[in-house]
């Protein structure tokens, strides 16, 4: 059974940066499709970034492209999300997600993700 654990949330001033991390345990494949979603109060969950660790291919939502970077870490099945130039509108619960079994062709499809973490809160003060 795959479990996802996020860390790194917190509060920051607008224009600041935060880095989130996600570790997937129980993921037995050599490559992983992992992503980050976020959900603000009263809004639907939205996909913002994804990565296929085997190739390093990444996908981004337009709202975060150029400000956020998803990357694979040296530890197996660990990804991070570096968030720069944060805005008040980025405040949300950030949720790590995975696709199992992994598929690079489906990794950029937000609706394909089926495994979810608990989420970590990010608050950006304007």
PDB file of C-alpha atoms in Angstrom:
ATOM      1  CA  UNK A   1       0.000   0.000   0.000  1.00  0.00           C
ATOM      2  CA  UNK A   2       1.420   3.353  -1.039  1.00  0.00           C
ATOM      3  CA  UNK A   3       1.450   6.122   1.530  1.00  0.00           C
ATOM      4  CA  UNK A   4       2.470   9.718   0.943  1.00  0.00           C
ATOM      5  CA  UNK A   5       3.870  12.038   3.577  1.00  0.00           C
ATOM      6  CA  UNK A   6       4.255  15.762   2.981  1.00  0.00           C
ATOM      7  CA  UNK A   7       6.396  18.209   4.911  1.00  0.00           C
ATOM      8  CA  UNK A   8       7.552  21.803   4.642  1.00  0.00           C
ATOM      9  CA  UNK A   9       4.381  23.856   4.812  1.00  0.00           C
ATOM     10  CA  UNK A  10       4.137  27.042   6.824  1.00  0.00           C
ATOM     11  CA  UNK A  11       3.537  30.765   6.688  1.00  0.00           C
ATOM     12  CA  UNK A  12       5.459  33.244   4.569  1.00  0.00           C
ATOM     13  CA  UNK A  13       5.172  36.824   3.389  1.00  0.00           C
ATOM     14  CA  UNK A  14       4.169  37.549  -0.192  1.00  0.00           C
ATOM     15  CA  UNK A  15       7.208  37.366  -2.427  1.00  0.00           C
ATOM     16  CA  UNK A  16       8.826  34.754  -0.223  1.00  0.00           C
ATOM     17  CA  UNK A  17       9.658  31.114  -0.872  1.00  0.00           C
ATOM     18  CA  UNK A  18       8.879  27.719   0.587  1.00  0.00           C
ATOM     19  CA  UNK A  19       9.899  24.187  -0.288  1.00  0.00           C
ATOM     20  CA  UNK A  20       7.591  21.216   0.199  1.00  0.00           C
ATOM     21  CA  UNK A  21       8.721  17.597   0.218  1.00  0.00           C
ATOM     22  CA  UNK A  22       6.848  14.369  -0.322  1.00  0.00           C
ATOM     23  CA  UNK A  23       8.007  10.847   0.397  1.00  0.00           C
ATOM     24  CA  UNK A  24       6.195   7.851  -1.058  1.00  0.00           C
ATOM     25  CA  UNK A  25       6.482   4.677   0.980  1.00  0.00           C
ATOM     26  CA  UNK A  26       5.381   1.296  -0.253  1.00  0.00           C
ATOM     27  CA  UNK A  27       5.919   2.374  -3.867  1.00  0.00           C
ATOM     28  CA  UNK A  28       7.563  -0.652  -5.429  1.00  0.00           C
ATOM     29  CA  UNK A  29       8.197   0.646  -8.938  1.00  0.00           C
ATOM     30  CA  UNK A  30      11.607   1.934 -10.025  1.00  0.00           C
ATOM     31  CA  UNK A  31      10.027   5.104 -11.414  1.00  0.00           C
ATOM     32  CA  UNK A  32       7.228   7.172  -9.961  1.00  0.00           C
ATOM     33  CA  UNK A  33       4.641   9.600 -11.196  1.00  0.00           C
ATOM     34  CA  UNK A  34       4.119  12.087  -8.406  1.00  0.00           C
ATOM     35  CA  UNK A  35       2.432  15.420  -8.281  1.00  0.00           C
ATOM     36  CA  UNK A  36       1.256  18.321  -6.183  1.00  0.00           C
ATOM     37  CA  UNK A  37      -2.266  19.582  -5.893  1.00  0.00           C
ATOM     38  CA  UNK A  38      -3.702  22.360  -3.797  1.00  0.00           C
ATOM     39  CA  UNK A  39      -7.079  23.214  -2.387  1.00  0.00           C
ATOM     40  CA  UNK A  40      -8.104  26.559  -0.981  1.00  0.00           C
ATOM     41  CA  UNK A  41     -11.196  26.970   1.215  1.00  0.00           C
ATOM     42  CA  UNK A  42     -14.337  26.942  -0.890  1.00  0.00           C
ATOM     43  CA  UNK A  43     -12.464  25.950  -4.033  1.00  0.00           C
ATOM     44  CA  UNK A  44     -11.956  22.702  -5.880  1.00  0.00           C
ATOM     45  CA  UNK A  45      -8.705  20.814  -5.684  1.00  0.00           C
ATOM     46  CA  UNK A  46      -6.416  21.720  -8.566  1.00  0.00           C
ATOM     47  CA  UNK A  47      -3.326  20.063  -9.978  1.00  0.00           C
ATOM     48  CA  UNK A  48      -0.308  22.345 -10.149  1.00  0.00           C
ATOM     49  CA  UNK A  49       2.795  20.243 -10.825  1.00  0.00           C
ATOM     50  CA  UNK A  50       3.776  16.686 -11.671  1.00  0.00           C
ATOM     51  CA  UNK A  51       6.940  14.772 -12.408  1.00  0.00           C
ATOM     52  CA  UNK A  52       7.809  11.381 -13.814  1.00  0.00           C
ATOM     53  CA  UNK A  53      10.937  10.474 -11.891  1.00  0.00           C
ATOM     54  CA  UNK A  54      12.259   8.029 -14.467  1.00  0.00           C
ATOM     55  CA  UNK A  55      12.771  10.690 -17.132  1.00  0.00           C
ATOM     56  CA  UNK A  56      12.492  13.876 -15.094  1.00  0.00           C
ATOM     57  CA  UNK A  57       9.683  15.107 -17.317  1.00  0.00           C
ATOM     58  CA  UNK A  58       7.581  17.755 -15.575  1.00  0.00           C
ATOM     59  CA  UNK A  59       4.186  19.345 -16.039  1.00  0.00           C
ATOM     60  CA  UNK A  60       2.855  22.602 -14.565  1.00  0.00           C
ATOM     61  CA  UNK A  61      -0.403  24.456 -14.338  1.00  0.00           C
ATOM     62  CA  UNK A  62      -0.244  27.931 -15.872  1.00  0.00           C
ATOM     63  CA  UNK A  63      -0.945  29.496 -12.472  1.00  0.00           C
ATOM     64  CA  UNK A  64       2.426  28.369 -11.090  1.00  0.00           C
ATOM     65  CA  UNK A  65       4.590  27.913 -14.184  1.00  0.00           C
ATOM     66  CA  UNK A  66       7.764  29.939 -13.855  1.00  0.00           C
ATOM     67  CA  UNK A  67       7.404  30.331 -10.078  1.00  0.00           C
ATOM     68  CA  UNK A  68       7.201  26.741  -8.830  1.00  0.00           C
ATOM     69  CA  UNK A  69       9.638  23.911  -9.580  1.00  0.00           C
ATOM     70  CA  UNK A  70       8.981  20.224  -8.965  1.00  0.00           C
ATOM     71  CA  UNK A  71      12.031  18.014  -8.775  1.00  0.00           C
ATOM     72  CA  UNK A  72      13.081  14.517  -7.831  1.00  0.00           C
ATOM     73  CA  UNK A  73      15.385  14.051  -4.891  1.00  0.00           C
ATOM     74  CA  UNK A  74      18.251  11.630  -4.482  1.00  0.00           C
ATOM     75  CA  UNK A  75      16.203   9.572  -2.051  1.00  0.00           C
ATOM     76  CA  UNK A  76      14.038   7.119  -3.919  1.00  0.00           C
ATOM     77  CA  UNK A  77      10.446   8.174  -4.487  1.00  0.00           C
ATOM     78  CA  UNK A  78      10.949  11.603  -2.941  1.00  0.00           C
ATOM     79  CA  UNK A  79       9.976  14.790  -4.714  1.00  0.00           C
ATOM     80  CA  UNK A  80      10.042  18.413  -3.700  1.00  0.00           C
ATOM     81  CA  UNK A  81       8.172  21.521  -4.771  1.00  0.00           C
ATOM     82  CA  UNK A  82      10.118  24.759  -4.634  1.00  0.00           C
ATOM     83  CA  UNK A  83       7.730  27.707  -4.537  1.00  0.00           C
ATOM     84  CA  UNK A  84       9.143  31.149  -5.289  1.00  0.00           C
ATOM     85  CA  UNK A  85       7.550  34.579  -5.446  1.00  0.00           C
ATOM     86  CA  UNK A  86       4.560  33.379  -3.481  1.00  0.00           C
ATOM     87  CA  UNK A  87       1.317  35.321  -3.696  1.00  0.00           C
ATOM     88  CA  UNK A  88      -1.634  35.534  -1.349  1.00  0.00           C
ATOM     89  CA  UNK A  89      -3.613  33.515  -3.891  1.00  0.00           C
ATOM     90  CA  UNK A  90      -1.227  30.609  -3.377  1.00  0.00           C
ATOM     91  CA  UNK A  91      -2.536  30.070   0.155  1.00  0.00           C
ATOM     92  CA  UNK A  92      -4.024  26.585   0.312  1.00  0.00           C
ATOM     93  CA  UNK A  93      -3.584  23.065   1.569  1.00  0.00           C
ATOM     94  CA  UNK A  94      -0.958  21.456  -0.628  1.00  0.00           C
ATOM     95  CA  UNK A  95      -1.465  17.769  -1.255  1.00  0.00           C
ATOM     96  CA  UNK A  96       1.018  15.274  -2.620  1.00  0.00           C
ATOM     97  CA  UNK A  97      -0.342  12.705  -5.053  1.00  0.00           C
ATOM     98  CA  UNK A  98       0.862   9.653  -6.922  1.00  0.00           C
ATOM     99  CA  UNK A  99      -0.231   7.512  -9.813  1.00  0.00           C
ATOM    100  CA  UNK A 100       0.082   3.780  -9.339  1.00  0.00           C
ATOM    101  CA  UNK A 101       1.115   1.987 -11.383  1.00  0.00           C
ATOM    102  CA  UNK A 102       3.201   4.840 -12.770  1.00  0.00           C
ATOM    103  CA  UNK A 103       2.671   5.934 -16.363  1.00  0.00           C
ATOM    104  CA  UNK A 104       4.590   8.712 -18.041  1.00  0.00           C
ATOM    105  CA  UNK A 105       1.916   9.127 -20.691  1.00  0.00           C
ATOM    106  CA  UNK A 106      -0.720   9.778 -18.040  1.00  0.00           C
ATOM    107  CA  UNK A 107       1.434  11.611 -15.525  1.00  0.00           C
ATOM    108  CA  UNK A 108       0.441  15.051 -16.816  1.00  0.00           C
ATOM    109  CA  UNK A 109      -3.268  14.280 -16.535  1.00  0.00           C
ATOM    110  CA  UNK A 110      -4.519  15.683 -13.242  1.00  0.00           C
ATOM    111  CA  UNK A 111      -7.530  13.360 -13.212  1.00  0.00           C
ATOM    112  CA  UNK A 112      -5.278  10.272 -13.375  1.00  0.00           C
ATOM    113  CA  UNK A 113      -3.893  10.578  -9.839  1.00  0.00           C
ATOM    114  CA  UNK A 114      -5.390   8.122  -7.369  1.00  0.00           C
ATOM    115  CA  UNK A 115      -3.225   8.205  -4.243  1.00  0.00           C
ATOM    116  CA  UNK A 116      -3.275  11.177  -1.897  1.00  0.00           C
ATOM    117  CA  UNK A 117      -1.376  12.491   1.069  1.00  0.00           C
ATOM    118  CA  UNK A 118      -2.893  14.268   4.021  1.00  0.00           C
ATOM    119  CA  UNK A 119      -1.792  17.697   2.907  1.00  0.00           C
ATOM    120  CA  UNK A 120       0.266  20.511   4.377  1.00  0.00           C
ATOM    121  CA  UNK A 121      -0.888  24.073   4.878  1.00  0.00           C
ATOM    122  CA  UNK A 122       0.725  27.010   3.102  1.00  0.00           C
ATOM    123  CA  UNK A 123      -0.297  30.507   4.117  1.00  0.00           C
ATOM    124  CA  UNK A 124       0.958  33.564   2.265  1.00  0.00           C
ATOM    125  CA  UNK A 125       0.439  36.907   3.964  1.00  0.00           C
ATOM    126  CA  UNK A 126       0.012  39.909   1.704  1.00  0.00           C
TER     127      UNK A 126
END
